[in-house]
PDB file of C-alpha atoms and ligand atoms in Angstrom:
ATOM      1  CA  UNK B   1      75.938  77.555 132.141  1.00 90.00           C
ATOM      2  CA  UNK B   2      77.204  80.625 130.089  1.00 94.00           C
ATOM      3  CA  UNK B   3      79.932  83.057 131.773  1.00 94.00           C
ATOM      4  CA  UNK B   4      77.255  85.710 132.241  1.00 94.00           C
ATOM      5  CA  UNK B   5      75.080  83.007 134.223  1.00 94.00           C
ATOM      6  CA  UNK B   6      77.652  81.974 136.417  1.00 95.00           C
ATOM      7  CA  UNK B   7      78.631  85.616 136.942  1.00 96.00           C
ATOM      8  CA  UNK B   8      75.116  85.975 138.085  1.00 96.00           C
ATOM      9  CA  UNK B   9      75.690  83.571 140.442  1.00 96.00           C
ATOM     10  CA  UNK B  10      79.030  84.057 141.968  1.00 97.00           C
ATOM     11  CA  UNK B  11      77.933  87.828 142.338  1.00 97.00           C
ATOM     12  CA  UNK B  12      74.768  86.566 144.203  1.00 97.00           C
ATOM     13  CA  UNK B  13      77.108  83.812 146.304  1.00 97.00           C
ATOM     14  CA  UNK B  14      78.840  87.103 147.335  1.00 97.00           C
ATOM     15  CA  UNK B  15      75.675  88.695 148.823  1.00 97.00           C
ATOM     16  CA  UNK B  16      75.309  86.015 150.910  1.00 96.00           C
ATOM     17  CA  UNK B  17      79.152  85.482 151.882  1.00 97.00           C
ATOM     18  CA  UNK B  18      78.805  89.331 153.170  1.00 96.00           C
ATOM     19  CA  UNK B  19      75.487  89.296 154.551  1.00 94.00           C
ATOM     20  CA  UNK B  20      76.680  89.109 158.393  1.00 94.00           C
ATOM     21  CA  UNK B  21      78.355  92.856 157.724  1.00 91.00           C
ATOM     22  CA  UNK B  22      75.412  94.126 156.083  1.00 93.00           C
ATOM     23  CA  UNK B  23      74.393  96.411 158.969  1.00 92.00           C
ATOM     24  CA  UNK B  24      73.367 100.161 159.228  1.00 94.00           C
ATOM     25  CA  UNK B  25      77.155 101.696 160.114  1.00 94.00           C
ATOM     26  CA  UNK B  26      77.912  99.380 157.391  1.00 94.00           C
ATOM     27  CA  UNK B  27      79.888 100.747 154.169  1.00 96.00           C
ATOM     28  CA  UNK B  28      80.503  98.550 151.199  1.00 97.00           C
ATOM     29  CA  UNK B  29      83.690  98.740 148.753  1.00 98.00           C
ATOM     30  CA  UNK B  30      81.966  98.198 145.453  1.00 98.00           C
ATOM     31  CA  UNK B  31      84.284  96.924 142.111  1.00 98.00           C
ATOM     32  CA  UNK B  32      83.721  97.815 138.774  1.00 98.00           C
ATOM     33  CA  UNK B  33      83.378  94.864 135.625  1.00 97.00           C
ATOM     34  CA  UNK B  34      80.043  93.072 134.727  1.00 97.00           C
ATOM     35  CA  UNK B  35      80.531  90.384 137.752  1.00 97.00           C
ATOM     36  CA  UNK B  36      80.529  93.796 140.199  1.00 98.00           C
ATOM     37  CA  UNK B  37      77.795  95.178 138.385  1.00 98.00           C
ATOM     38  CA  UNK B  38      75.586  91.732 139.384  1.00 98.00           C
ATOM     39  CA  UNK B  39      76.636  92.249 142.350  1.00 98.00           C
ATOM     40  CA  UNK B  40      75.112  96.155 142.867  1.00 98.00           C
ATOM     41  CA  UNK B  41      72.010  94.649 141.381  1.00 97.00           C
ATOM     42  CA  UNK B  42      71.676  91.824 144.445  1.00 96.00           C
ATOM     43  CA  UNK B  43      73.037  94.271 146.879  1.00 97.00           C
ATOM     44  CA  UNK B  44      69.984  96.882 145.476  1.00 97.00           C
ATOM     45  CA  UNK B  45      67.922  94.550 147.797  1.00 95.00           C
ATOM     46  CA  UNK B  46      69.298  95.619 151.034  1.00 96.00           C
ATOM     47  CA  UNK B  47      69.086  99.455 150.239  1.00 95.00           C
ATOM     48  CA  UNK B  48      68.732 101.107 153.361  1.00 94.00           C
ATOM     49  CA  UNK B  49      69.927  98.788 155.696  1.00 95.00           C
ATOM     50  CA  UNK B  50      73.325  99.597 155.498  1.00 96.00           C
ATOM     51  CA  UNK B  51      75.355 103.296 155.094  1.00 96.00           C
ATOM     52  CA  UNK B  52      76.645 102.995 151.534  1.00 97.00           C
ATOM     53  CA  UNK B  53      79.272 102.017 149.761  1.00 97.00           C
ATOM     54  CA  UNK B  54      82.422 103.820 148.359  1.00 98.00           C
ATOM     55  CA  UNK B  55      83.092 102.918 144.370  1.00 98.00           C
ATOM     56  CA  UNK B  56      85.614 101.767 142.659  1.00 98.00           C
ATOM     57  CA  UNK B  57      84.792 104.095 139.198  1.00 98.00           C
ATOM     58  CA  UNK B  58      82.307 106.739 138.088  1.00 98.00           C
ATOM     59  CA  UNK B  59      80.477 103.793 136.140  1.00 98.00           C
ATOM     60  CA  UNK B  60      79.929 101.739 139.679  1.00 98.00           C
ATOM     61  CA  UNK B  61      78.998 104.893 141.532  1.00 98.00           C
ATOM     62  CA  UNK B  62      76.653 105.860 138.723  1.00 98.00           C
ATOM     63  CA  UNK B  63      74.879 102.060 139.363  1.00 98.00           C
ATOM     64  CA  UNK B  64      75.250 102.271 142.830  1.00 98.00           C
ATOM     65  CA  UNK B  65      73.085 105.551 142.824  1.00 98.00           C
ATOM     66  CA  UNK B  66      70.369 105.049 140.488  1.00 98.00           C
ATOM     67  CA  UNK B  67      69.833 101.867 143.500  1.00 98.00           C
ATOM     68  CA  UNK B  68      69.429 104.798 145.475  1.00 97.00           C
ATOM     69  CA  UNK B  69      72.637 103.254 147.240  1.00 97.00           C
ATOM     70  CA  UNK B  70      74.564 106.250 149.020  1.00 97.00           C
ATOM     71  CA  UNK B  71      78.148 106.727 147.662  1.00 98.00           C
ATOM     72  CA  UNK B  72      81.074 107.769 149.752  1.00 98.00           C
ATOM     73  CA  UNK B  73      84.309 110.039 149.026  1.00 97.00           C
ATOM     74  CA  UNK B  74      86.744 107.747 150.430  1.00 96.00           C
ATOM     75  CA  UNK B  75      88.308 110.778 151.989  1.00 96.00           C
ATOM     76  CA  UNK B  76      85.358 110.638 154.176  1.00 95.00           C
ATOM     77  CA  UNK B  77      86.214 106.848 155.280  1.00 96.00           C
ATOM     78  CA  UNK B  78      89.045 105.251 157.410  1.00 93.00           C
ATOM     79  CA  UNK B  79      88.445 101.966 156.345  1.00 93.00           C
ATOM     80  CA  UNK B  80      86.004  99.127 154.952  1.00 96.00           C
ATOM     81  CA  UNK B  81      84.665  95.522 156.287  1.00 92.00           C
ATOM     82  CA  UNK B  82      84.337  94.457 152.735  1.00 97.00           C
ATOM     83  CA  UNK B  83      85.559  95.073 149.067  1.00 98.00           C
ATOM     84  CA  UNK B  84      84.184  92.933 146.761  1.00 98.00           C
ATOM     85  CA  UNK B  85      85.625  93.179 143.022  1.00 98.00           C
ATOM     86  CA  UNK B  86      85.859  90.865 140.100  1.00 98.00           C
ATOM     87  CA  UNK B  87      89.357  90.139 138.096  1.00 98.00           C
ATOM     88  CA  UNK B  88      90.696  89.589 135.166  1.00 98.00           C
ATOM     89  CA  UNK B  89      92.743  86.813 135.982  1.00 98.00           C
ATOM     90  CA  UNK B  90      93.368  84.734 139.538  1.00 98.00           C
ATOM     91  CA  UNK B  91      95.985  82.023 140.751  1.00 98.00           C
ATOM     92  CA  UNK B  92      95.975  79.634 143.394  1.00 97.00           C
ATOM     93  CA  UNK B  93      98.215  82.547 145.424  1.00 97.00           C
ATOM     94  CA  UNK B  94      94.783  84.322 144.597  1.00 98.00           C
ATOM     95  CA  UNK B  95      97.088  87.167 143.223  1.00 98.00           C
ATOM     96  CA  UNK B  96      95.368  89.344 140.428  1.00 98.00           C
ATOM     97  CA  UNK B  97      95.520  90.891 137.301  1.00 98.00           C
ATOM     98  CA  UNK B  98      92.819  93.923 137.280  1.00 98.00           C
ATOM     99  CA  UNK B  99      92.148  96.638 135.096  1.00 98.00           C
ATOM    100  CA  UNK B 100      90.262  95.237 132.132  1.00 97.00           C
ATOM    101  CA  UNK B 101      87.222  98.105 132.492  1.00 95.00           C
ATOM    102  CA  UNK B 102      89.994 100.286 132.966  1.00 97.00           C
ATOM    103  CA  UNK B 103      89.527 100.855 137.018  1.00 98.00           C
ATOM    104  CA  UNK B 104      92.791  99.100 138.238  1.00 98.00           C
ATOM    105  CA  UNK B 105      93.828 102.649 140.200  1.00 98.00           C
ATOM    106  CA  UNK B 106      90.742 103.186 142.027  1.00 98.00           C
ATOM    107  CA  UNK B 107      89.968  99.028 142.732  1.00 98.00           C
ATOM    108  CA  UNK B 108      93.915  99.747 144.000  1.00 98.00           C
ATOM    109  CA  UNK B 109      93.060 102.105 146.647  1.00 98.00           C
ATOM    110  CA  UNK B 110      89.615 101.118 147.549  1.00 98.00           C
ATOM    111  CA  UNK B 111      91.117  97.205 148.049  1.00 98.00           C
ATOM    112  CA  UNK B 112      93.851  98.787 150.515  1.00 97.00           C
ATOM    113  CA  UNK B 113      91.553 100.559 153.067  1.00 97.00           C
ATOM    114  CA  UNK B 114      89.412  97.167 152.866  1.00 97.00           C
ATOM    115  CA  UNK B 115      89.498  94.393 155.906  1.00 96.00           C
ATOM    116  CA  UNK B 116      88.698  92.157 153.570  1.00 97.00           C
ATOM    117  CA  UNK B 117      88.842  91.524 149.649  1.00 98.00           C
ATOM    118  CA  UNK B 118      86.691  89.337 148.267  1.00 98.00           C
ATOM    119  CA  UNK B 119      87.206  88.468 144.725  1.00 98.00           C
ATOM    120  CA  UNK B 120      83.918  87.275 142.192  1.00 98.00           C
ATOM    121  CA  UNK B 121      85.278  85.205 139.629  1.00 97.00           C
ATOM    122  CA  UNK B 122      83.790  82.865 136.829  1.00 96.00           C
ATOM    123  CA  UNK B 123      86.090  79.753 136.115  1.00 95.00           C
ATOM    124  CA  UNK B 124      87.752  80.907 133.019  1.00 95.00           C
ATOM    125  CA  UNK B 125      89.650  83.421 134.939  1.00 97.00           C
ATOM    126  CA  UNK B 126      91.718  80.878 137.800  1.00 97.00           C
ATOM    127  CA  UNK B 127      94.885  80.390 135.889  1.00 98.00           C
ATOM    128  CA  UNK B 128      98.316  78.726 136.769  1.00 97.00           C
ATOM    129  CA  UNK B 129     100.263  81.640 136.102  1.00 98.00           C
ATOM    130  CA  UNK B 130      99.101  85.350 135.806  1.00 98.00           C
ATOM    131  CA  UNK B 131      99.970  87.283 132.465  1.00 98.00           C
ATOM    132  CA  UNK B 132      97.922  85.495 129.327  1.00 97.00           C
ATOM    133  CA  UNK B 133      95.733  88.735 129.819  1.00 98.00           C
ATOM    134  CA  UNK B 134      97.098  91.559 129.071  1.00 98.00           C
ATOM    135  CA  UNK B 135      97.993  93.442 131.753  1.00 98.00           C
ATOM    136  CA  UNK B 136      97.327  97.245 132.182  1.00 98.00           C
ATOM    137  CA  UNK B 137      98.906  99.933 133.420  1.00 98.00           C
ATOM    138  CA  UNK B 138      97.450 103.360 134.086  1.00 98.00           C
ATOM    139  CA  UNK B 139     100.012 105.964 132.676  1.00 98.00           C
ATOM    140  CA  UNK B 140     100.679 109.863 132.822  1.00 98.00           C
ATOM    141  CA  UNK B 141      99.362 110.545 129.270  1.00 98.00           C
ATOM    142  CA  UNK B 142     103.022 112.482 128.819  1.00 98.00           C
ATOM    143  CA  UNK B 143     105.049 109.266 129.770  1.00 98.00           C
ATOM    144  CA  UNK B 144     103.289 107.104 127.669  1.00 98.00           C
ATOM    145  CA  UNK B 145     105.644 106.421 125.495  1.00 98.00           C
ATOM    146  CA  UNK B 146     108.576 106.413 127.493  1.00 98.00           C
ATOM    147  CA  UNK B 147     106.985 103.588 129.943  1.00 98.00           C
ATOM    148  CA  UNK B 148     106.212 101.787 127.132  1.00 98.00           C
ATOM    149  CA  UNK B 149     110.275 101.377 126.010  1.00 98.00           C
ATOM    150  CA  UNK B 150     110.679 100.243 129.389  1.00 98.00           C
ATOM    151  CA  UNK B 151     108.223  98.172 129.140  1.00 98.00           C
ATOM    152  CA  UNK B 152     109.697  96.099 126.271  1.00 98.00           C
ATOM    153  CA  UNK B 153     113.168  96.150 128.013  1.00 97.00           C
ATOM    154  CA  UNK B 154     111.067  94.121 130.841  1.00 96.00           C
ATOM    155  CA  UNK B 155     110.068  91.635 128.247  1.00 96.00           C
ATOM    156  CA  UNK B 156     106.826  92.937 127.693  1.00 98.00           C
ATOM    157  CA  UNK B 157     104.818  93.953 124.471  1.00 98.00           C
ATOM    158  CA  UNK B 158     102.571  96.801 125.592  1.00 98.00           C
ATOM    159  CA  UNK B 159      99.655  98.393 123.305  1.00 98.00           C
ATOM    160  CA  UNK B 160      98.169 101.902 123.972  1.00 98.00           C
ATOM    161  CA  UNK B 161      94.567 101.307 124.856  1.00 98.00           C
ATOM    162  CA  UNK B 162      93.525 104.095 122.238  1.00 97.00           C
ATOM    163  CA  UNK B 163      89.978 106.065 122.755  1.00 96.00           C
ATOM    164  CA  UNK B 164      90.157 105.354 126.514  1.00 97.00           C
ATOM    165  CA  UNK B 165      91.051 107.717 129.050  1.00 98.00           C
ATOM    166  CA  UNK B 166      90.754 106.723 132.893  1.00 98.00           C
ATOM    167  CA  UNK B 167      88.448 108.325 135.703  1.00 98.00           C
ATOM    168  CA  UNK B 168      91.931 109.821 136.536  1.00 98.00           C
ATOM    169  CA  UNK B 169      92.593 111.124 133.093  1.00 98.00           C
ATOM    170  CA  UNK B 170      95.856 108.731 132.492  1.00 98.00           C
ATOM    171  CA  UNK B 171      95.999 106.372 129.471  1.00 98.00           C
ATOM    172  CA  UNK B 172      96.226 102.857 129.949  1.00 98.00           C
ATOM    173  CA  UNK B 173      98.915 100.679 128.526  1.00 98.00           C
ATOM    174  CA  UNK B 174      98.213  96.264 127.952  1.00 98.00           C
ATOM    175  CA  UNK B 175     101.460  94.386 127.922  1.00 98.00           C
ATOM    176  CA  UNK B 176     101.275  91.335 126.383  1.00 98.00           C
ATOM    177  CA  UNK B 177     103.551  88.383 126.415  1.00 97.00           C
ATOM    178  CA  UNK B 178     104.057  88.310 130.119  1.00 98.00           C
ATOM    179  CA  UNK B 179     104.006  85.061 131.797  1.00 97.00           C
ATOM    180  CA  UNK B 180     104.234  86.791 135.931  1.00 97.00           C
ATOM    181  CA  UNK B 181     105.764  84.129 138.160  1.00 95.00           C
ATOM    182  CA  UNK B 182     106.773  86.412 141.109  1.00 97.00           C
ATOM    183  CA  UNK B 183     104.258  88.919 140.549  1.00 98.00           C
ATOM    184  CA  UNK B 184     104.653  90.816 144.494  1.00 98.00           C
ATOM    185  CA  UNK B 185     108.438  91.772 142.852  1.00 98.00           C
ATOM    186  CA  UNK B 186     107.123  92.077 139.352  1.00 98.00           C
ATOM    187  CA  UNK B 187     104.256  94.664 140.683  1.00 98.00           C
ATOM    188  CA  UNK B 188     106.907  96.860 142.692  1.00 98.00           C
ATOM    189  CA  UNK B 189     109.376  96.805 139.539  1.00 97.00           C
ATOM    190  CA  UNK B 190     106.774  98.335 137.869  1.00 98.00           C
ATOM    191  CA  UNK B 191     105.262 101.019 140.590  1.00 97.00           C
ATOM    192  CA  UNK B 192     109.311 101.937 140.235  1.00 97.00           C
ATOM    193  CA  UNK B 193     108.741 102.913 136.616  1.00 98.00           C
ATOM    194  CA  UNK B 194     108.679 107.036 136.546  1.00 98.00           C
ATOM    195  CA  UNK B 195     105.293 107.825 135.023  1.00 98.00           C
ATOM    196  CA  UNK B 196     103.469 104.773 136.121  1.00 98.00           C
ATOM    197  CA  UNK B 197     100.411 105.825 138.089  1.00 98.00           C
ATOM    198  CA  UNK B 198      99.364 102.310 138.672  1.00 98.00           C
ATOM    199  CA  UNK B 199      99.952  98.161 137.242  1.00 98.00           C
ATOM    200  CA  UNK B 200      96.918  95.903 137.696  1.00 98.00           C
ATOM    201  CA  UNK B 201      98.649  93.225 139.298  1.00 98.00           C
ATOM    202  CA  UNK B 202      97.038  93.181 142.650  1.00 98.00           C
ATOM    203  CA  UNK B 203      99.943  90.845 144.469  1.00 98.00           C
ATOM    204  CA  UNK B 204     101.146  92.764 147.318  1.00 97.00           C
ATOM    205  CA  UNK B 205      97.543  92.788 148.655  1.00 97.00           C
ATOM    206  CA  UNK B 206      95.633  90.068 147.127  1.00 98.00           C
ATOM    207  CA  UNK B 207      92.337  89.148 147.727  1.00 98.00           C
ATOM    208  CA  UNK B 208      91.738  87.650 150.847  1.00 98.00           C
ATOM    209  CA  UNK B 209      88.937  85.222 149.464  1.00 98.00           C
ATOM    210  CA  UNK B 210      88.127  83.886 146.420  1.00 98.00           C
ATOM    211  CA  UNK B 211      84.567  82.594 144.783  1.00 98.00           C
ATOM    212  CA  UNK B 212      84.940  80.898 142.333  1.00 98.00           C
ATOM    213  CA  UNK B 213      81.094  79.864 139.968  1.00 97.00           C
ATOM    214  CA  UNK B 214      82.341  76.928 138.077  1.00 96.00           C
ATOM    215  CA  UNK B 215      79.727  74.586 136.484  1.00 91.00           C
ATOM    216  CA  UNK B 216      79.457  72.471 139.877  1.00 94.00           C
ATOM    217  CA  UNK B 217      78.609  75.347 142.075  1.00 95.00           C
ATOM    218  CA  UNK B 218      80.623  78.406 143.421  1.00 97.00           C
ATOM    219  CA  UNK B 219      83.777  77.539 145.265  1.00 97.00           C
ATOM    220  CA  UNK B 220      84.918  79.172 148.266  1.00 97.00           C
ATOM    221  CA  UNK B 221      88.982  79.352 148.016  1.00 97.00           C
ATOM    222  CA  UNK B 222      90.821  81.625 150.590  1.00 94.00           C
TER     223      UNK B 222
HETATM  224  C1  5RP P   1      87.810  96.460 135.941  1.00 72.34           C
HETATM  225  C2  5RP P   1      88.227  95.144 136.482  1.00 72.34           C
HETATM  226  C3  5RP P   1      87.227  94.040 136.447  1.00 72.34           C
HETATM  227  O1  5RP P   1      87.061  93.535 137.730  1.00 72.34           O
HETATM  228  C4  5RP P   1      87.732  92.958 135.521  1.00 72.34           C
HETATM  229  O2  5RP P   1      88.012  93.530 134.263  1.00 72.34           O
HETATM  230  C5  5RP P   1      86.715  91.835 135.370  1.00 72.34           C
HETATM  231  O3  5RP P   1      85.604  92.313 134.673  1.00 72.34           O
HETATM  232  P1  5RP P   1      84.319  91.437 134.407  1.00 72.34           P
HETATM  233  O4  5RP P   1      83.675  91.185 135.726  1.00 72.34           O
HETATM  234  O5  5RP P   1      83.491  92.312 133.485  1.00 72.34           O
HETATM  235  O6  5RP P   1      84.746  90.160 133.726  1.00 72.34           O
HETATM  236  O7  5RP P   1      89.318  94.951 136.961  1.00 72.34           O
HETATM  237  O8  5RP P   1      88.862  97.376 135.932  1.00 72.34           O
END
């Protein structure tokens, strides 16, 4: 199977895994990433038999809508059944690294007000330790360079993401060369950084489940 067919499928093993909370006072946390955007597509099928969904991005509510899904400000909403994201990198602590399509601030928030976080993951992305993708941070455009220095002094090697600019209008920073061991510490030391908006590890609230579409099926890890 490629990696886009067995995104297909672990977005569509998701639809089923939340079925049971697919009712009308019902509203959806929605990721952002080509596994999340399978997963709009199958949740296009239940249109109107739920409330909505509140979106990770502008690009997610943008295919939520055109499903004729109704999108939420999360102002609006005290809290969520469901969020169900893909990642850029899982381990076995089913601790993340997030922020490849840029999103890592709003996944960040929508994730916290969420009961549950189910991550959609292909097999290339479970790892033994988190850091051979380069991990983002969304920065103040100002502070760029000065959380980058610190950065280095933290043993990373961290490359301005040039051309992109956030939903939030921040730049992101990838820092290479990290090999995250306790990545719950690692994530605060790097909230702590002045000019950090947000890091894409996703360790002090992982997900909660994980499936997994390897070449033997999808995998149900929690
Ligand atoms: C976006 C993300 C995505 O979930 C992550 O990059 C995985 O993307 P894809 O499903 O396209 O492989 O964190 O900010």
């Amino acid at each position: 199977m490629t990696q886009d067919e067995l995104k297909q499928q672990v977005a569509q093993a998701a639809l089923d895994y939340i079925k049971p909370e697919i009712q009308s006072d019902a509203i959806i946390g929605v990721g952002t990433g080509s596994t999340a955007n399978y997963f709009i597509d199958a949740l296009a099928q239940y249109q109107g038999q739920f409330k909505g969904a509140v979106a990770s991005s502008e690009a997610t509510a943008e295919r939520l809508k055109q499903h004729h899904i109704d999108v939420f400000d999360m102002n609006e909403v005290e809290s969520l059944t469901v969020y169900v994201d893909g990642a850029d990198e899982v381990n076995k602590q089913l601790e993340l690294i997030k922020g490849g399509g840029g999103a890592l601030t709003r996944e960040k928030i929508v994730a916290s007000i969420a009961k549950s976080f189910v991550c959609i993951a292909d097999e290339s992305k479970a790892v033994e330790v988190l850091g051979g993708f380069a991990l983002p941070v969304e920065v103040i455009p100002m502070a760029r360079a000065a959380v980058a220095r610190k950065l280095v002094k933290l043993g990373g090697q961290p490359i301005y993401r040039e051309g992109v600019v956030t939903d939030n209008g921040n730049d992101i920073l990838d820092v290479h060369g990290l090999k995250i061991t306790e990545a719950k510490q690692f994530e605060a030391e790097l909230n702590a950084i002045v000019g950090v908006v947000t890091n894409g590890l996703f360790a002090q609230r992982p997900a909660d489940v994980l499936l997994l579409a390897t070449s033997e099926g999808v995998k149900t890890l929690s």
